[in-house]
Amino acid sequence: MKLRSRPLVCREAVEFMSNYLEGALSRRDRRRLEYHLRHCDGCTNYLEQLRLVIATSGTASPDDLNADVVDGLVEVFRRVRDESPQ
Amino acid sequence: MVDDVALLEALRVGDERAFRELVTRYQTSMTRVARYYVRSDATAEDVVQETWVAVLRGLERFEGRSTFKTWLFHVLVNRARTIAAREARDVPADASDDASALGRRFNEGGMWTDPPTPFTELIDNGIANERMIRLVHDAIARLGEPHQAVVTLRDVEGLTNGEIAQLLELSEANVRVILHRGRTKVRAHVETSLRGGTR
Ligand SMILES: [Zn+2]
C-alpha cells in the first residue's frame, strides 16, 4: 500500500534543500521537492541562491588574514625547525 | 595553486615559504573550528599555534593515508578538546536564533509572500563576483557555533559529512541539520545585504 504524499508548501520545501544538495533525502522526499520546484519559481530561485552560496564558500576569501598572526607562527616554525633532533 | 602534498614535501626540508602558504590556506578555518570548543578567540589562536607545533613535530609520522587537511583538523580538534576540558566547559549547545530569518516570508498556507529573486547583481558570467565572495565570507564569520565550524568544514574546506561527524563526534544526521541551519543563515545574510537591509 502506498500513501500518496501531500504536496510540499514553500515553507517545507526550503527545509529540504540543504539535504537535497547533500544527496541525503529519501527518494520520496526528493520527488516531492522536485515536483514542488517544477511549479514554484520562488523556491527554484532559493535553491539556486543556496547553490551559489555553497560554491562561493569554497572560494578563498580576499585575504584578510592578520599578518602578525602569520609572522608569529613563522617564528614558531623556525623554533621547531631548529630544535636539535631527539 | 600548489597542492598540499607538494607543500608538505617542502615543509619536510624546512622551507619557510611552504609553511607560510599552509598557514595562509588554513588559518581562518582552523580558528573557526577551534572556536567550536574553546571560549575565546585568543584561546582559539593558542590552539591553532599548538596544532602547528604538533603538526611540525609529527610531520615524519604523517603517512598520507588520509589527506593532510583531514589530519590537520584531527590534530586541531584533539588539542582544542584538551584545552576545552581544562576550561571545564561543555561543547556549546546550539544557542542561536535560527527561529528563522525566514519565518515571516511565508503566508499562513506556507507559501512565499515575498519570493526570492536571483542574485543577479552578485554573479558575473555565471560565477560569484568579488562582492558575493565578501558577503558570503562575512556571513560565515558571523555564524555562531556549531554552525560556523560545520559550514567551514563542509562548504569552505570540502570535508564530507562523515568526516565531520567523526571529527566533531556528532551523528551525520546532526551534522546535516547544523549545516542546513548554517547555510540558511548565510543565504539570508547575503539576501538581506543585497536588499540594503540592516541587520
Ligand atoms: Zn515554493
PDB file of C-alpha atoms and ligand atoms in Angstrom:
ATOM      1  CA  MET A   1       0.000   0.000   0.000  1.00  0.00           C
ATOM      2  CA  LYS A   2       1.419   3.324  -0.974  1.00  0.00           C
ATOM      3  CA  LEU A   3       0.408   6.534   0.670  1.00  0.00           C
ATOM      4  CA  ARG A   4       0.061   9.428  -1.664  1.00  0.00           C
ATOM      5  CA  SER A   5       2.324  12.199  -0.430  1.00  0.00           C
ATOM      6  CA  ARG A   6       0.831  15.545   0.307  1.00  0.00           C
ATOM      7  CA  PRO A   7       2.433  18.232  -1.866  1.00  0.00           C
ATOM      8  CA  LEU A   8       5.002  20.387  -0.133  1.00  0.00           C
ATOM      9  CA  VAL A   9       4.430  24.036   0.598  1.00  0.00           C
ATOM     10  CA  CYS A  10       7.312  26.502   0.240  1.00  0.00           C
ATOM     11  CA  ARG A  11       7.999  26.656   3.972  1.00  0.00           C
ATOM     12  CA  GLU A  12       8.601  22.897   3.952  1.00  0.00           C
ATOM     13  CA  ALA A  13      10.429  22.871   0.640  1.00  0.00           C
ATOM     14  CA  VAL A  14      13.205  25.178   1.886  1.00  0.00           C
ATOM     15  CA  GLU A  15      13.791  22.844   4.821  1.00  0.00           C
ATOM     16  CA  PHE A  16      14.632  20.031   2.394  1.00  0.00           C
ATOM     17  CA  MET A  17      17.032  21.913   0.178  1.00  0.00           C
ATOM     18  CA  SER A  18      20.324  21.563   2.006  1.00  0.00           C
ATOM     19  CA  ASN A  19      19.828  17.821   2.311  1.00  0.00           C
ATOM     20  CA  TYR A  20      18.720  17.711  -1.307  1.00  0.00           C
ATOM     21  CA  LEU A  21      22.054  19.214  -2.307  1.00  0.00           C
ATOM     22  CA  GLU A  22      23.826  16.750   0.009  1.00  0.00           C
ATOM     23  CA  GLY A  23      22.038  13.871  -1.710  1.00  0.00           C
ATOM     24  CA  ALA A  24      20.631  12.939   1.664  1.00  0.00           C
ATOM     25  CA  LEU A  25      16.880  12.994   1.004  1.00  0.00           C
ATOM     26  CA  SER A  26      14.824   9.835   0.779  1.00  0.00           C
ATOM     27  CA  ARG A  27      13.592   9.059  -2.716  1.00  0.00           C
ATOM     28  CA  ARG A  28      10.109  10.035  -1.708  1.00  0.00           C
ATOM     29  CA  ASP A  29      11.121  13.425  -0.316  1.00  0.00           C
ATOM     30  CA  ARG A  30      13.348  14.105  -3.272  1.00  0.00           C
ATOM     31  CA  ARG A  31      10.418  13.515  -5.607  1.00  0.00           C
ATOM     32  CA  ARG A  32       8.160  15.733  -3.536  1.00  0.00           C
ATOM     33  CA  LEU A  33      10.732  18.517  -3.622  1.00  0.00           C
ATOM     34  CA  GLU A  34      11.400  18.172  -7.335  1.00  0.00           C
ATOM     35  CA  TYR A  35       7.678  18.237  -8.020  1.00  0.00           C
ATOM     36  CA  HIS A  36       7.344  21.414  -5.969  1.00  0.00           C
ATOM     37  CA  LEU A  37      10.314  23.023  -7.721  1.00  0.00           C
ATOM     38  CA  ARG A  38       8.774  22.437 -11.138  1.00  0.00           C
ATOM     39  CA  HIS A  39       5.833  24.557 -10.101  1.00  0.00           C
ATOM     40  CA  CYS A  40       7.442  27.214  -7.923  1.00  0.00           C
ATOM     41  CA  ASP A  41       9.775  29.947  -9.146  1.00  0.00           C
ATOM     42  CA  GLY A  42      10.390  31.307  -5.643  1.00  0.00           C
ATOM     43  CA  CYS A  43      11.752  28.007  -4.384  1.00  0.00           C
ATOM     44  CA  THR A  44      13.690  27.425  -7.599  1.00  0.00           C
ATOM     45  CA  ASN A  45      15.375  30.788  -7.068  1.00  0.00           C
ATOM     46  CA  TYR A  46      16.020  29.917  -3.441  1.00  0.00           C
ATOM     47  CA  LEU A  47      17.725  26.671  -4.430  1.00  0.00           C
ATOM     48  CA  GLU A  48      19.894  28.495  -6.958  1.00  0.00           C
ATOM     49  CA  GLN A  49      20.858  31.049  -4.320  1.00  0.00           C
ATOM     50  CA  LEU A  50      21.822  28.248  -1.980  1.00  0.00           C
ATOM     51  CA  ARG A  51      23.926  26.579  -4.668  1.00  0.00           C
ATOM     52  CA  LEU A  52      25.702  29.857  -5.320  1.00  0.00           C
ATOM     53  CA  VAL A  53      26.313  30.426  -1.608  1.00  0.00           C
ATOM     54  CA  ILE A  54      27.821  26.952  -1.234  1.00  0.00           C
ATOM     55  CA  ALA A  55      30.001  27.291  -4.317  1.00  0.00           C
ATOM     56  CA  THR A  56      31.169  30.680  -3.103  1.00  0.00           C
ATOM     57  CA  SER A  57      32.017  29.377   0.355  1.00  0.00           C
ATOM     58  CA  GLY A  58      34.632  27.155  -1.237  1.00  0.00           C
ATOM     59  CA  THR A  59      36.244  30.119  -2.966  1.00  0.00           C
ATOM     60  CA  ALA A  60      39.109  31.602  -0.985  1.00  0.00           C
ATOM     61  CA  SER A  61      38.153  34.901   0.558  1.00  0.00           C
ATOM     62  CA  PRO A  62      40.021  38.064  -0.274  1.00  0.00           C
ATOM     63  CA  ASP A  63      42.931  37.819   2.074  1.00  0.00           C
ATOM     64  CA  ASP A  64      42.058  39.301   5.414  1.00  0.00           C
ATOM     65  CA  LEU A  65      44.449  37.213   7.404  1.00  0.00           C
ATOM     66  CA  ASN A  66      46.182  39.036  10.202  1.00  0.00           C
ATOM     67  CA  ALA A  67      49.829  39.424   9.157  1.00  0.00           C
ATOM     68  CA  ASP A  68      51.013  39.469  12.783  1.00  0.00           C
ATOM     69  CA  VAL A  69      49.454  36.096  13.415  1.00  0.00           C
ATOM     70  CA  VAL A  70      51.196  34.618  10.402  1.00  0.00           C
ATOM     71  CA  ASP A  71      54.537  36.165  11.378  1.00  0.00           C
ATOM     72  CA  GLY A  72      54.135  34.828  14.895  1.00  0.00           C
ATOM     73  CA  LEU A  73      53.560  31.352  13.544  1.00  0.00           C
ATOM     74  CA  VAL A  74      56.554  31.610  11.267  1.00  0.00           C
ATOM     75  CA  GLU A  75      58.623  32.359  14.389  1.00  0.00           C
ATOM     76  CA  VAL A  76      57.246  29.196  15.937  1.00  0.00           C
ATOM     77  CA  PHE A  77      58.079  27.341  12.762  1.00  0.00           C
ATOM     78  CA  ARG A  78      61.716  28.460  12.923  1.00  0.00           C
ATOM     79  CA  ARG A  79      61.980  27.410  16.540  1.00  0.00           C
ATOM     80  CA  VAL A  80      60.606  23.941  15.871  1.00  0.00           C
ATOM     81  CA  ARG A  81      62.723  23.532  12.745  1.00  0.00           C
ATOM     82  CA  ASP A  82      65.895  24.424  14.572  1.00  0.00           C
ATOM     83  CA  GLU A  83      65.225  22.166  17.547  1.00  0.00           C
ATOM     84  CA  SER A  84      68.012  19.636  17.790  1.00  0.00           C
ATOM     85  CA  PRO A  85      66.702  16.232  16.741  1.00  0.00           C
ATOM     86  CA  GLN A  86      65.956  13.985  19.694  1.00  0.00           C
TER      87      GLN A  86
ATOM     88  CA  MET B   1      47.712  26.611  -6.657  1.00  0.00           C
ATOM     89  CA  VAL B   2      50.386  24.283  -5.332  1.00  0.00           C
ATOM     90  CA  ASP B   3      48.764  21.286  -3.682  1.00  0.00           C
ATOM     91  CA  ASP B   4      49.188  20.275  -0.054  1.00  0.00           C
ATOM     92  CA  VAL B   5      51.362  17.287  -0.902  1.00  0.00           C
ATOM     93  CA  ALA B   6      53.953  19.461  -2.617  1.00  0.00           C
ATOM     94  CA  LEU B   7      53.881  21.924   0.275  1.00  0.00           C
ATOM     95  CA  LEU B   8      54.412  19.092   2.749  1.00  0.00           C
ATOM     96  CA  GLU B   9      57.452  17.889   0.862  1.00  0.00           C
ATOM     97  CA  ALA B  10      58.861  21.396   1.024  1.00  0.00           C
ATOM     98  CA  LEU B  11      57.977  21.638   4.694  1.00  0.00           C
ATOM     99  CA  ARG B  12      59.900  18.455   5.468  1.00  0.00           C
ATOM    100  CA  VAL B  13      63.071  20.097   4.252  1.00  0.00           C
ATOM    101  CA  GLY B  14      62.365  23.200   6.304  1.00  0.00           C
ATOM    102  CA  ASP B  15      61.005  25.510   3.611  1.00  0.00           C
ATOM    103  CA  GLU B  16      59.544  28.551   5.329  1.00  0.00           C
ATOM    104  CA  ARG B  17      57.517  29.724   2.363  1.00  0.00           C
ATOM    105  CA  ALA B  18      55.722  26.398   2.275  1.00  0.00           C
ATOM    106  CA  PHE B  19      54.786  26.863   5.900  1.00  0.00           C
ATOM    107  CA  ARG B  20      53.575  30.391   5.263  1.00  0.00           C
ATOM    108  CA  GLU B  21      51.430  29.127   2.425  1.00  0.00           C
ATOM    109  CA  LEU B  22      49.848  26.381   4.537  1.00  0.00           C
ATOM    110  CA  VAL B  23      49.159  28.800   7.375  1.00  0.00           C
ATOM    111  CA  THR B  24      47.528  31.234   4.977  1.00  0.00           C
ATOM    112  CA  ARG B  25      45.471  28.451   3.499  1.00  0.00           C
ATOM    113  CA  TYR B  26      44.106  27.025   6.736  1.00  0.00           C
ATOM    114  CA  GLN B  27      44.386  29.630   9.469  1.00  0.00           C
ATOM    115  CA  THR B  28      40.868  31.038   9.225  1.00  0.00           C
ATOM    116  CA  SER B  29      39.154  27.663   9.069  1.00  0.00           C
ATOM    117  CA  MET B  30      41.303  26.287  11.878  1.00  0.00           C
ATOM    118  CA  THR B  31      40.481  29.195  14.137  1.00  0.00           C
ATOM    119  CA  ARG B  32      36.774  28.788  13.471  1.00  0.00           C
ATOM    120  CA  VAL B  33      36.800  25.093  14.218  1.00  0.00           C
ATOM    121  CA  ALA B  34      38.861  25.655  17.386  1.00  0.00           C
ATOM    122  CA  ARG B  35      36.327  28.244  18.434  1.00  0.00           C
ATOM    123  CA  TYR B  36      33.718  25.483  18.453  1.00  0.00           C
ATOM    124  CA  TYR B  37      35.445  24.103  21.540  1.00  0.00           C
ATOM    125  CA  VAL B  38      37.061  26.977  23.360  1.00  0.00           C
ATOM    126  CA  ARG B  39      35.701  30.096  24.914  1.00  0.00           C
ATOM    127  CA  SER B  40      37.652  32.946  23.379  1.00  0.00           C
ATOM    128  CA  ASP B  41      39.317  33.921  20.131  1.00  0.00           C
ATOM    129  CA  ALA B  42      42.608  34.242  21.989  1.00  0.00           C
ATOM    130  CA  THR B  43      42.386  30.665  23.227  1.00  0.00           C
ATOM    131  CA  ALA B  44      41.418  29.522  19.743  1.00  0.00           C
ATOM    132  CA  GLU B  45      44.585  31.137  18.415  1.00  0.00           C
ATOM    133  CA  ASP B  46      46.606  29.285  21.037  1.00  0.00           C
ATOM    134  CA  VAL B  47      45.011  26.039  19.926  1.00  0.00           C
ATOM    135  CA  VAL B  48      45.942  26.782  16.343  1.00  0.00           C
ATOM    136  CA  GLN B  49      49.503  27.550  17.317  1.00  0.00           C
ATOM    137  CA  GLU B  50      49.836  24.365  19.360  1.00  0.00           C
ATOM    138  CA  THR B  51      48.364  22.477  16.445  1.00  0.00           C
ATOM    139  CA  TRP B  52      51.041  23.740  14.087  1.00  0.00           C
ATOM    140  CA  VAL B  53      53.751  22.795  16.567  1.00  0.00           C
ATOM    141  CA  ALA B  54      52.298  19.292  16.865  1.00  0.00           C
ATOM    142  CA  VAL B  55      51.987  19.046  13.093  1.00  0.00           C
ATOM    143  CA  LEU B  56      55.569  20.195  12.505  1.00  0.00           C
ATOM    144  CA  ARG B  57      56.876  17.731  15.069  1.00  0.00           C
ATOM    145  CA  GLY B  58      54.697  14.942  13.724  1.00  0.00           C
ATOM    146  CA  LEU B  59      55.469  15.506  10.080  1.00  0.00           C
ATOM    147  CA  GLU B  60      57.595  12.386   9.893  1.00  0.00           C
ATOM    148  CA  ARG B  61      54.712  10.328  11.177  1.00  0.00           C
ATOM    149  CA  PHE B  62      52.184  11.614   8.666  1.00  0.00           C
ATOM    150  CA  GLU B  63      51.926   8.817   6.158  1.00  0.00           C
ATOM    151  CA  GLY B  64      49.457  10.260   3.749  1.00  0.00           C
ATOM    152  CA  ARG B  65      46.794   7.661   4.439  1.00  0.00           C
ATOM    153  CA  SER B  66      44.336  10.481   4.981  1.00  0.00           C
ATOM    154  CA  THR B  67      44.602  13.828   3.282  1.00  0.00           C
ATOM    155  CA  PHE B  68      46.790  16.381   5.010  1.00  0.00           C
ATOM    156  CA  LYS B  69      43.704  18.512   5.577  1.00  0.00           C
ATOM    157  CA  THR B  70      41.852  15.769   7.451  1.00  0.00           C
ATOM    158  CA  TRP B  71      44.896  15.027   9.568  1.00  0.00           C
ATOM    159  CA  LEU B  72      45.407  18.697  10.320  1.00  0.00           C
ATOM    160  CA  PHE B  73      41.848  19.091  11.575  1.00  0.00           C
ATOM    161  CA  HIS B  74      42.125  15.929  13.652  1.00  0.00           C
ATOM    162  CA  VAL B  75      45.190  17.274  15.410  1.00  0.00           C
ATOM    163  CA  LEU B  76      43.422  20.587  15.884  1.00  0.00           C
ATOM    164  CA  VAL B  77      40.287  19.061  17.354  1.00  0.00           C
ATOM    165  CA  ASN B  78      42.317  16.940  19.760  1.00  0.00           C
ATOM    166  CA  ARG B  79      44.205  19.991  21.007  1.00  0.00           C
ATOM    167  CA  ALA B  80      41.023  22.016  21.277  1.00  0.00           C
ATOM    168  CA  ARG B  81      39.274  19.272  23.259  1.00  0.00           C
ATOM    169  CA  THR B  82      42.110  19.047  25.712  1.00  0.00           C
ATOM    170  CA  ILE B  83      42.044  22.766  26.317  1.00  0.00           C
ATOM    171  CA  ALA B  84      38.273  22.901  26.459  1.00  0.00           C
ATOM    172  CA  ALA B  85      38.352  20.207  29.111  1.00  0.00           C
ATOM    173  CA  ARG B  86      40.771  22.383  31.023  1.00  0.00           C
ATOM    174  CA  GLU B  87      38.321  25.234  30.657  1.00  0.00           C
ATOM    175  CA  ALA B  88      35.854  22.795  32.186  1.00  0.00           C
ATOM    176  CA  ARG B  89      33.273  23.590  29.708  1.00  0.00           C
ATOM    177  CA  ASP B  90      30.933  21.545  27.616  1.00  0.00           C
ATOM    178  CA  VAL B  91      30.610  21.879  23.907  1.00  0.00           C
ATOM    179  CA  PRO B  92      28.118  24.695  23.469  1.00  0.00           C
ATOM    180  CA  ALA B  93      24.593  23.812  22.605  1.00  0.00           C
ATOM    181  CA  ASP B  94      23.052  25.369  19.595  1.00  0.00           C
ATOM    182  CA  ALA B  95      22.011  28.608  21.193  1.00  0.00           C
ATOM    183  CA  SER B  96      21.482  30.668  18.123  1.00  0.00           C
ATOM    184  CA  ASP B  97      18.259  32.081  16.899  1.00  0.00           C
ATOM    185  CA  ASP B  98      17.560  30.196  13.770  1.00  0.00           C
ATOM    186  CA  ALA B  99      13.873  30.519  14.561  1.00  0.00           C
ATOM    187  CA  SER B 100      14.422  31.855  11.276  1.00  0.00           C
ATOM    188  CA  ALA B 101      15.306  34.657   9.106  1.00  0.00           C
ATOM    189  CA  LEU B 102      12.593  33.065   7.033  1.00  0.00           C
ATOM    190  CA  GLY B 103       9.682  32.948   9.427  1.00  0.00           C
ATOM    191  CA  ARG B 104       7.932  35.977   8.122  1.00  0.00           C
ATOM    192  CA  ARG B 105       8.495  35.150   4.495  1.00  0.00           C
ATOM    193  CA  PHE B 106       5.577  32.733   4.291  1.00  0.00           C
ATOM    194  CA  ASN B 107       1.847  33.192   4.492  1.00  0.00           C
ATOM    195  CA  GLU B 108      -0.448  31.023   6.559  1.00  0.00           C
ATOM    196  CA  GLY B 109      -0.609  28.477   3.791  1.00  0.00           C
ATOM    197  CA  GLY B 110       3.204  28.213   3.866  1.00  0.00           C
ATOM    198  CA  MET B 111       3.751  29.907   0.504  1.00  0.00           C
ATOM    199  CA  TRP B 112       6.182  32.762  -0.157  1.00  0.00           C
ATOM    200  CA  THR B 113       4.752  36.195   0.473  1.00  0.00           C
ATOM    201  CA  ASP B 114       7.892  37.747  -0.936  1.00  0.00           C
ATOM    202  CA  PRO B 115       9.551  35.145  -3.165  1.00  0.00           C
ATOM    203  CA  PRO B 116      13.338  35.075  -3.565  1.00  0.00           C
ATOM    204  CA  THR B 117      14.699  36.522  -6.761  1.00  0.00           C
ATOM    205  CA  PRO B 118      18.002  35.548  -8.403  1.00  0.00           C
ATOM    206  CA  PHE B 119      21.213  37.122  -7.071  1.00  0.00           C
ATOM    207  CA  THR B 120      21.951  38.619 -10.484  1.00  0.00           C
ATOM    208  CA  GLU B 121      23.954  41.530  -9.066  1.00  0.00           C
ATOM    209  CA  LEU B 122      26.313  39.041  -7.456  1.00  0.00           C
ATOM    210  CA  ILE B 123      27.106  36.970 -10.494  1.00  0.00           C
ATOM    211  CA  ASP B 124      29.413  37.792 -13.363  1.00  0.00           C
ATOM    212  CA  ASN B 125      29.486  35.328 -16.254  1.00  0.00           C
ATOM    213  CA  GLY B 126      27.870  32.618 -14.180  1.00  0.00           C
ATOM    214  CA  ILE B 127      30.217  32.819 -11.211  1.00  0.00           C
ATOM    215  CA  ALA B 128      30.190  34.682  -7.937  1.00  0.00           C
ATOM    216  CA  ASN B 129      31.778  38.088  -8.149  1.00  0.00           C
ATOM    217  CA  GLU B 130      34.001  39.803  -5.572  1.00  0.00           C
ATOM    218  CA  ARG B 131      31.064  41.297  -3.723  1.00  0.00           C
ATOM    219  CA  MET B 132      29.398  37.905  -3.369  1.00  0.00           C
ATOM    220  CA  ILE B 133      32.629  36.347  -2.116  1.00  0.00           C
ATOM    221  CA  ARG B 134      32.936  39.070   0.507  1.00  0.00           C
ATOM    222  CA  LEU B 135      29.295  38.766   1.576  1.00  0.00           C
ATOM    223  CA  VAL B 136      29.461  35.004   1.970  1.00  0.00           C
ATOM    224  CA  HIS B 137      32.676  35.018   3.976  1.00  0.00           C
ATOM    225  CA  ASP B 138      31.353  37.831   6.092  1.00  0.00           C
ATOM    226  CA  ALA B 139      28.205  35.797   6.750  1.00  0.00           C
ATOM    227  CA  ILE B 140      30.197  32.711   7.736  1.00  0.00           C
ATOM    228  CA  ALA B 141      32.312  34.825  10.079  1.00  0.00           C
ATOM    229  CA  ARG B 142      29.109  35.951  11.815  1.00  0.00           C
ATOM    230  CA  LEU B 143      27.728  32.471  12.382  1.00  0.00           C
ATOM    231  CA  GLY B 144      27.618  31.179  15.918  1.00  0.00           C
ATOM    232  CA  GLU B 145      28.784  27.712  16.868  1.00  0.00           C
ATOM    233  CA  PRO B 146      28.231  24.954  15.993  1.00  0.00           C
ATOM    234  CA  HIS B 147      27.129  26.344  12.642  1.00  0.00           C
ATOM    235  CA  GLN B 148      30.376  28.103  11.913  1.00  0.00           C
ATOM    236  CA  ALA B 149      32.524  25.018  12.428  1.00  0.00           C
ATOM    237  CA  VAL B 150      30.278  22.775  10.345  1.00  0.00           C
ATOM    238  CA  VAL B 151      29.804  25.216   7.459  1.00  0.00           C
ATOM    239  CA  THR B 152      33.547  25.872   7.454  1.00  0.00           C
ATOM    240  CA  LEU B 153      34.455  22.201   7.358  1.00  0.00           C
ATOM    241  CA  ARG B 154      31.824  21.265   4.772  1.00  0.00           C
ATOM    242  CA  ASP B 155      31.436  24.227   2.431  1.00  0.00           C
ATOM    243  CA  VAL B 156      34.764  26.018   2.831  1.00  0.00           C
ATOM    244  CA  GLU B 157      37.104  23.050   3.270  1.00  0.00           C
ATOM    245  CA  GLY B 158      35.053  20.410   1.484  1.00  0.00           C
ATOM    246  CA  LEU B 159      35.218  17.632   4.069  1.00  0.00           C
ATOM    247  CA  THR B 160      32.462  15.018   3.815  1.00  0.00           C
ATOM    248  CA  ASN B 161      29.617  14.882   6.314  1.00  0.00           C
ATOM    249  CA  GLY B 162      31.030  11.565   7.506  1.00  0.00           C
ATOM    250  CA  GLU B 163      34.446  13.089   8.167  1.00  0.00           C
ATOM    251  CA  ILE B 164      32.895  15.999  10.015  1.00  0.00           C
ATOM    252  CA  ALA B 165      30.706  13.718  12.108  1.00  0.00           C
ATOM    253  CA  GLN B 166      33.778  11.746  13.145  1.00  0.00           C
ATOM    254  CA  LEU B 167      35.847  14.834  13.803  1.00  0.00           C
ATOM    255  CA  LEU B 168      33.273  16.622  15.951  1.00  0.00           C
ATOM    256  CA  GLU B 169      31.775  13.448  17.436  1.00  0.00           C
ATOM    257  CA  LEU B 170      28.308  14.152  16.135  1.00  0.00           C
ATOM    258  CA  SER B 171      25.953  11.943  14.164  1.00  0.00           C
ATOM    259  CA  GLU B 172      25.856  12.552  10.435  1.00  0.00           C
ATOM    260  CA  ALA B 173      22.190  13.460  10.719  1.00  0.00           C
ATOM    261  CA  ASN B 174      23.103  16.065  13.299  1.00  0.00           C
ATOM    262  CA  VAL B 175      25.852  17.443  11.074  1.00  0.00           C
ATOM    263  CA  ARG B 176      23.342  17.812   8.248  1.00  0.00           C
ATOM    264  CA  VAL B 177      20.856  19.632  10.460  1.00  0.00           C
ATOM    265  CA  ILE B 178      23.534  22.071  11.639  1.00  0.00           C
ATOM    266  CA  LEU B 179      24.748  22.507   8.070  1.00  0.00           C
ATOM    267  CA  HIS B 180      21.234  23.261   6.884  1.00  0.00           C
ATOM    268  CA  ARG B 181      20.743  25.910   9.537  1.00  0.00           C
ATOM    269  CA  GLY B 182      24.119  27.476   8.881  1.00  0.00           C
ATOM    270  CA  ARG B 183      23.528  27.659   5.144  1.00  0.00           C
ATOM    271  CA  THR B 184      20.080  29.110   5.732  1.00  0.00           C
ATOM    272  CA  LYS B 185      21.629  31.938   7.717  1.00  0.00           C
ATOM    273  CA  VAL B 186      24.396  32.578   5.220  1.00  0.00           C
ATOM    274  CA  ARG B 187      21.914  32.810   2.360  1.00  0.00           C
ATOM    275  CA  ALA B 188      19.665  35.097   4.401  1.00  0.00           C
ATOM    276  CA  HIS B 189      22.600  37.384   5.215  1.00  0.00           C
ATOM    277  CA  VAL B 190      23.507  37.707   1.551  1.00  0.00           C
ATOM    278  CA  GLU B 191      19.927  38.420   0.583  1.00  0.00           C
ATOM    279  CA  THR B 192      19.462  40.970   3.355  1.00  0.00           C
ATOM    280  CA  SER B 193      22.655  42.780   2.412  1.00  0.00           C
ATOM    281  CA  LEU B 194      21.603  42.806  -1.179  1.00  0.00           C
ATOM    282  CA  ARG B 195      18.278  44.330  -0.360  1.00  0.00           C
ATOM    283  CA  GLY B 196      20.077  47.019   1.556  1.00  0.00           C
ATOM    284  CA  GLY B 197      18.590  45.874   4.829  1.00  0.00           C
ATOM    285  CA  THR B 198      20.449  46.353   8.068  1.00  0.00           C
ATOM    286  CA  ARG B 199      20.581  43.516  10.476  1.00  0.00           C
TER     287      ARG B 199
HETATM  288 ZN    ZN C   1       7.817  27.030  -3.230  1.00  0.00          ZN
END
